[in-house]
Amino acid sequence: MRNKILIGVAILLILLVISVRFIFKNRLADFEVSIKKYETEKLEYFKIEKEKRIAQFKAEGLLDYFNQYFEESKYIYEKDTVFSFLYLNGSVKFKTGHFKYLDCLYEKCIVEKQNETAQILIENKEKELEKKFGSTFTSWYPKLKDEKLLQKTSRIGNCSEFYSDLYEISYDKDAWSEFEKFLTTYDSEIKAAETQSKQAETHFSNSVSSTKRSLKSGVINYFETRLSNNKSQILTTETESKTFNSPTLGIISYNITKTSFNKQAFQSAADDAFEEQWKYNSLSTGSMPYSSCYGSSNSCGGWGCSQIKVITGGSGDVLVSIKNNSGRVVRHAYIKGGYSYTFNVPDGSYQVFFYSGTGWNPNKQMPSSSCSYLKGGFVSNESVTKDNYINLYSQIMTYELILQQQGNFSTKPSSKNEAF
């Protein structure tokens, strides 16, 4: 009896399960039909709304943008719903639409239209400035483009589910005007620095060529070595930090590099080469290297003549210049070390100068108050001294340029400018 009862219960449960599943299947089918009807009604509604929006886009000149950016998959999408009956569940998919998407698409089309207008202005300005400034523009534009010139404003708002990068680009006329002012300033300073650098290089090159023409072939290698060792002091490179302060762009920092020719440093290298070339050179006693300026006379005819005799020691050569009471050089002559020379002068008042040294360079530029071009001078151990004015009347004045204890003559310091 017990077994019959259990069998009967089992049969009832099986019938119940079959009945539940049968009922669920029928009701799910009815639900799917109703959902399909709902889907059709909604899609028709969304289609009508889309057509209304298309008319609006067209009226506002945005239809091309609508056609470009409209995505059916964002407007119509598939959604899941669940039908439940007792312990059974069934999933039903249906399509629906986003009214919000059309609002966001409208916003995007407006932004893209504004961006297109701004982009045309920007591209025209880019071409204008690139043509005007060339490499200066192409160098600076990428540095300032995104941060200073292409101003982007986020217009995502509540549309982030459709657009993650909706930005409005604006053309700031004042910013571009300031950028052009900066390029003008920078370009001018760069070109000025380049011109100066080229002039320095040319000055250096010309000075080297001119000096080499005055050097003997055996000394040119010595001169080139001196130049190579001192090139950084002769052609100096300086980098200057500068700023451009703009009310719209802020402070722009930049560097200007230029090269300068250090004439003094070059002359030092040239002088070393000339010293090497002429360190053993000497003129014969009585030579008058400045005769083109002061003449070569050493005679005094008739009455009222005096003499000035100069005796040198053996330590170096001397070039003697003699000025009259008007300050004009009337006599000059070269005296080798250990030799003497006698100057014949009319009676009067004179001042004697002693320019001494070693190694005579016939091409050395010398200062002169009488001549604009005086050539010839010692290359090393230069010294210029003088005596006080002396009055001669049929007399002989003798100078012994030899160190002696208890000597009666002591010269005073002077300069080449004063002596010549």
XYZ file of C-alpha atoms in Angstrom:
420
model
C 0.000 0.000 0.000
C 2.823 2.321 0.940
C 4.557 1.785 -2.401
C 1.374 2.563 -4.295
C 1.072 5.867 -2.466
C 4.678 6.845 -3.269
C 4.167 5.941 -6.913
C 1.023 8.054 -7.024
C 2.810 11.056 -5.507
C 5.632 10.732 -8.015
C 3.167 10.624 -10.898
C 1.401 13.726 -9.568
C 4.716 15.613 -9.283
C 5.671 14.678 -12.816
C 2.288 15.843 -14.108
C 2.667 19.063 -12.119
C 6.112 19.770 -13.566
C 4.880 19.080 -17.080
C 1.850 21.323 -16.532
C 3.968 24.173 -15.124
C 6.376 23.982 -18.025
C 3.492 23.865 -20.508
C 1.832 26.885 -18.939
C 5.219 28.774 -18.745
C 5.906 28.068 -22.402
C 2.504 29.359 -23.509
C 2.665 32.456 -21.333
C 6.281 33.171 -22.421
C 5.114 32.997 -26.030
C 2.324 35.460 -25.265
C 4.842 37.712 -23.462
C 7.190 37.623 -26.455
C 4.321 38.644 -28.747
C 3.454 41.568 -26.488
C 7.104 42.607 -26.228
C 7.455 42.416 -29.997
C 4.389 44.637 -30.338
C 5.879 47.035 -27.782
C 9.159 47.019 -29.692
C 7.404 47.797 -32.975
C 5.461 50.688 -31.454
C 8.584 52.109 -29.799
C 10.713 51.792 -32.916
C 8.062 53.562 -34.954
C 7.929 56.276 -32.343
C 11.728 56.628 -32.391
C 11.679 56.695 -36.191
C 9.153 59.550 -36.190
C 11.248 61.408 -33.611
C 14.361 60.853 -35.691
C 12.651 62.320 -38.763
C 11.612 65.370 -36.736
C 15.185 65.821 -35.583
C 16.505 65.426 -39.121
C 14.227 68.269 -40.192
C 15.588 70.382 -37.331
C 19.185 69.570 -38.271
C 18.474 70.472 -41.875
C 16.847 73.780 -40.929
C 19.904 74.732 -38.857
C 22.411 73.712 -41.539
C 23.578 70.680 -39.596
C 22.315 67.877 -41.843
C 25.750 67.046 -43.264
C 27.103 66.777 -39.740
C 24.121 64.598 -38.753
C 24.783 62.223 -41.641
C 28.480 62.119 -40.769
C 28.168 61.436 -37.058
C 24.830 59.597 -36.656
C 25.323 56.002 -35.453
C 22.291 53.721 -35.543
C 23.842 51.439 -32.933
C 23.938 54.293 -30.414
C 20.380 55.418 -31.139
C 18.698 51.970 -31.349
C 20.039 49.333 -29.028
C 19.010 45.909 -27.773
C 17.711 45.398 -24.256
C 16.869 42.342 -22.125
C 13.687 41.739 -20.067
C 12.785 38.719 -17.940
C 9.498 36.786 -17.756
C 9.015 34.764 -14.548
C 6.456 32.095 -13.681
C 6.810 30.278 -10.413
C 10.320 28.921 -10.421
C 10.878 29.337 -14.168
C 12.470 32.428 -15.843
C 12.850 33.355 -19.499
C 14.882 36.157 -21.123
C 13.387 38.170 -23.962
C 15.379 40.653 -26.070
C 13.845 43.709 -27.690
C 15.075 46.871 -29.394
C 14.490 50.352 -28.094
C 15.993 53.801 -28.622
C 17.724 56.706 -26.852
C 16.039 60.115 -27.110
C 19.028 61.466 -25.172
C 21.333 60.342 -27.980
C 19.655 62.749 -30.403
C 20.163 65.601 -27.944
C 23.841 64.682 -27.562
C 24.234 64.288 -31.322
C 22.748 67.757 -31.796
C 25.308 69.150 -29.333
C 28.122 67.353 -31.132
C 27.062 68.679 -34.538
C 26.979 72.252 -33.228
C 30.446 71.826 -31.676
C 31.884 70.223 -34.830
C 30.480 73.028 -36.987
C 32.082 75.628 -34.708
C 35.314 73.634 -34.703
C 35.336 73.503 -38.492
C 35.024 77.298 -38.687
C 37.741 77.753 -36.052
C 39.964 75.199 -37.792
C 39.780 77.117 -41.072
C 40.897 80.302 -39.282
C 43.674 78.390 -37.521
C 44.935 76.696 -40.701
C 44.954 80.000 -42.591
C 46.934 81.608 -39.781
C 49.333 78.655 -39.653
C 50.055 78.999 -43.383
C 50.474 82.769 -43.078
C 52.942 82.556 -40.195
C 54.869 79.618 -41.676
C 55.324 81.550 -44.912
C 56.403 84.671 -43.015
C 58.712 83.124 -40.387
C 59.711 79.740 -41.845
C 61.817 77.654 -39.476
C 61.137 80.003 -36.568
C 57.421 79.159 -36.828
C 57.937 75.407 -37.310
C 60.245 75.374 -34.291
C 57.992 77.248 -31.860
C 54.472 76.331 -32.990
C 54.555 72.714 -31.698
C 55.812 73.991 -28.320
C 52.985 76.494 -27.847
C 50.235 74.949 -29.966
C 48.272 72.848 -27.463
C 49.100 74.829 -24.332
C 48.732 78.417 -25.573
C 47.027 78.630 -28.979
C 44.554 75.789 -29.549
C 42.239 76.302 -26.609
C 39.968 73.298 -25.990
C 36.836 73.383 -23.858
C 35.146 70.136 -22.857
C 31.530 69.900 -24.027
C 30.888 66.332 -22.886
C 28.414 67.326 -20.170
C 25.832 64.546 -19.708
C 26.813 62.848 -22.965
C 29.756 60.830 -21.713
C 27.953 57.541 -22.476
C 27.988 58.512 -26.171
C 31.073 60.724 -26.540
C 34.235 60.553 -24.487
C 36.202 63.325 -26.274
C 33.813 66.090 -27.214
C 35.829 69.335 -27.173
C 35.192 72.762 -28.613
C 38.210 74.412 -30.259
C 38.262 78.215 -30.181
C 40.280 80.659 -32.271
C 41.628 83.350 -29.928
C 42.561 86.263 -32.167
C 44.477 88.033 -29.375
C 46.546 84.926 -28.592
C 47.536 84.499 -32.245
C 48.360 88.201 -32.505
C 50.649 87.911 -29.457
C 52.209 84.771 -30.928
C 53.024 86.684 -34.114
C 54.608 89.488 -32.039
C 56.729 86.912 -30.242
C 57.831 85.327 -33.534
C 58.744 88.779 -34.874
C 60.829 89.542 -31.774
C 62.491 86.130 -31.677
C 63.161 86.057 -35.425
C 64.712 89.523 -35.311
C 66.999 88.614 -32.404
C 68.007 85.299 -33.961
C 68.865 86.944 -37.284
C 70.817 89.696 -35.513
C 72.756 87.037 -33.565
C 73.418 85.070 -36.770
C 74.619 88.224 -38.531
C 76.939 89.059 -35.638
C 78.260 85.484 -35.569
C 78.911 85.513 -39.322
C 80.667 88.871 -39.036
C 82.804 87.497 -36.198
C 83.717 84.431 -38.272
C 84.521 86.638 -41.276
C 86.611 89.027 -39.155
C 88.486 86.053 -37.725
C 89.052 84.522 -41.170
C 90.237 87.808 -42.657
C 92.552 88.457 -39.722
C 94.056 84.981 -40.043
C 94.636 85.442 -43.785
C 96.130 88.896 -43.312
C 98.472 87.689 -40.570
C 99.604 84.662 -42.570
C 100.545 86.896 -45.478
C 102.973 88.675 -43.145
C 104.464 85.474 -41.752
C 107.248 83.367 -43.177
C 106.293 79.836 -44.169
C 108.281 78.319 -41.296
C 106.217 80.205 -38.704
C 102.714 79.554 -40.104
C 102.420 76.139 -38.382
C 103.405 77.772 -35.097
C 100.738 80.440 -35.643
C 98.039 77.867 -36.501
C 98.856 75.892 -33.358
C 98.485 79.044 -31.255
C 95.125 79.738 -32.913
C 93.919 76.185 -32.331
C 94.879 76.275 -28.662
C 93.138 79.614 -28.116
C 90.169 79.307 -30.503
C 87.597 79.310 -27.687
C 89.035 82.587 -26.340
C 89.285 84.209 -29.784
C 85.820 83.197 -31.030
C 83.691 83.271 -27.894
C 80.176 81.842 -27.805
C 77.702 83.492 -25.472
C 74.187 82.282 -24.646
C 71.791 84.926 -23.364
C 68.561 83.970 -21.596
C 65.601 86.132 -22.582
C 61.857 86.308 -21.931
C 58.827 87.522 -23.857
C 56.015 88.664 -21.582
C 52.552 88.443 -23.151
C 49.175 89.219 -21.503
C 47.585 86.240 -23.275
C 50.459 83.774 -23.727
C 52.205 84.454 -20.428
C 55.997 84.385 -20.125
C 57.918 82.615 -22.908
C 61.574 81.905 -22.122
C 64.195 81.362 -24.811
C 67.944 81.567 -25.421
C 69.920 83.530 -27.993
C 73.414 82.259 -28.842
C 75.936 84.432 -30.636
C 79.640 84.374 -31.425
C 81.992 87.316 -30.878
C 85.495 87.973 -32.172
C 87.949 88.814 -29.391
C 90.434 90.991 -31.238
C 92.757 91.264 -28.238
C 92.975 87.464 -27.835
C 93.647 87.063 -31.553
C 96.298 89.777 -31.499
C 97.998 88.011 -28.622
C 98.318 84.839 -30.748
C 99.476 86.894 -33.745
C 102.018 88.767 -31.624
C 103.402 85.454 -30.389
C 103.862 84.328 -33.993
C 105.542 87.602 -34.971
C 107.761 87.364 -31.922
C 108.745 83.873 -33.020
C 109.409 85.120 -36.557
C 111.269 88.320 -35.692
C 112.818 87.489 -32.327
C 116.317 87.557 -33.815
C 115.696 90.296 -36.383
C 117.579 93.578 -36.062
C 118.148 96.680 -38.190
C 121.511 98.176 -38.897
C 122.623 101.171 -36.839
C 121.495 104.393 -38.404
C 118.437 102.883 -40.096
C 115.420 105.172 -40.116
C 112.320 102.867 -40.300
C 109.867 105.779 -39.940
C 111.401 107.981 -42.642
C 108.083 108.107 -44.545
C 106.665 110.017 -41.595
C 109.603 111.854 -40.029
C 112.032 112.089 -42.951
C 115.587 110.762 -43.177
C 117.610 113.916 -42.614
C 120.569 113.928 -40.222
C 122.450 116.987 -41.411
C 122.923 120.486 -40.068
C 124.672 122.942 -42.348
C 126.028 126.390 -41.468
C 126.354 127.996 -38.068
C 124.518 126.989 -34.915
C 124.726 123.206 -35.057
C 124.838 120.741 -32.176
C 125.017 117.006 -31.764
C 123.261 114.332 -29.702
C 125.237 111.121 -29.365
C 123.680 107.905 -28.050
C 125.843 104.973 -26.914
C 123.969 101.711 -26.234
C 124.854 98.758 -24.065
C 124.847 95.170 -25.219
C 121.526 94.118 -23.710
C 119.264 95.201 -26.576
C 118.618 97.514 -29.493
C 117.221 101.039 -29.228
C 115.234 103.274 -31.528
C 115.817 106.905 -30.585
C 113.359 109.695 -31.408
C 114.104 113.386 -30.842
C 111.386 116.030 -30.524
C 111.868 119.792 -30.875
C 110.260 122.341 -28.572
C 107.072 122.177 -30.665
C 106.679 118.475 -29.861
C 107.437 117.359 -33.414
C 109.780 114.421 -34.110
C 112.706 115.850 -36.077
C 115.211 112.979 -35.854
C 115.003 109.239 -35.338
C 117.353 106.307 -35.873
C 117.847 102.671 -34.974
C 120.937 101.750 -32.881
C 122.022 98.151 -32.413
C 123.036 97.027 -28.942
C 126.665 97.865 -28.236
C 126.814 100.554 -30.972
C 126.476 104.326 -31.018
C 124.982 106.928 -33.298
C 125.286 110.702 -33.518
C 122.404 112.987 -34.471
C 123.141 116.397 -36.024
C 120.585 119.045 -35.026
C 120.289 122.828 -35.230
C 120.794 124.633 -31.951
C 117.637 124.627 -29.875
C 115.575 122.804 -27.279
C 115.052 119.024 -27.637
C 113.648 116.036 -25.803
C 115.118 112.581 -26.404
C 113.079 109.320 -26.212
C 114.501 105.800 -26.038
C 112.341 102.959 -27.377
C 114.191 99.703 -26.613
C 113.484 95.993 -27.027
C 114.472 92.835 -28.891
C 113.434 91.440 -32.241
C 112.311 94.047 -34.790
C 109.007 93.381 -36.558
C 108.864 95.620 -39.644
C 105.075 95.145 -39.962
C 104.053 96.035 -36.415
C 101.523 98.848 -36.182
C 102.730 101.703 -33.988
C 100.817 104.634 -32.490
C 101.722 108.092 -33.735
C 100.383 111.608 -33.290
C 101.996 112.680 -36.569
C 101.240 109.791 -38.923
C 98.152 107.639 -39.247
C 100.214 104.680 -40.447
C 103.499 103.933 -38.660
C 104.988 100.467 -39.104
C 107.806 98.727 -37.256
C 108.405 97.852 -33.626
C 110.035 95.454 -31.205
C 108.311 92.139 -30.509
C 109.434 91.658 -26.906
C 110.966 93.368 -23.888
C 109.581 96.740 -25.000
C 110.446 99.770 -22.933
C 110.007 103.498 -23.567
C 111.851 106.108 -21.507
C 112.756 109.778 -21.926
C 114.965 112.589 -20.712
C 113.929 116.117 -19.804
C 114.156 118.837 -22.446
C 117.767 119.924 -23.084
C 119.027 123.197 -24.591
C 121.909 122.914 -27.032
C 123.989 125.741 -28.454
C 126.963 124.442 -30.498
C 127.239 121.603 -27.996
C 127.428 117.810 -27.957
C 125.099 115.889 -25.661
C 126.113 112.289 -25.028
C 123.818 109.574 -23.599
C 125.371 106.302 -22.445
C 122.622 103.716 -22.048
C 124.815 101.515 -19.876
C 124.133 100.705 -16.244
C 126.843 102.299 -14.110
C 127.292 102.866 -10.422
C 127.012 106.555 -9.546
C 125.970 107.362 -13.140
C 124.735 110.921 -13.795
C 121.804 110.067 -16.095
C 118.459 108.479 -15.200
C 115.583 108.258 -17.681
C 111.898 108.690 -16.911
C 109.100 106.339 -17.959
C 107.273 107.254 -21.156
C 105.072 105.603 -23.797
C 105.032 104.926 -27.527
C 102.193 107.392 -27.903
C 104.365 110.145 -26.418
C 107.585 109.111 -28.159
C 106.095 109.082 -31.658
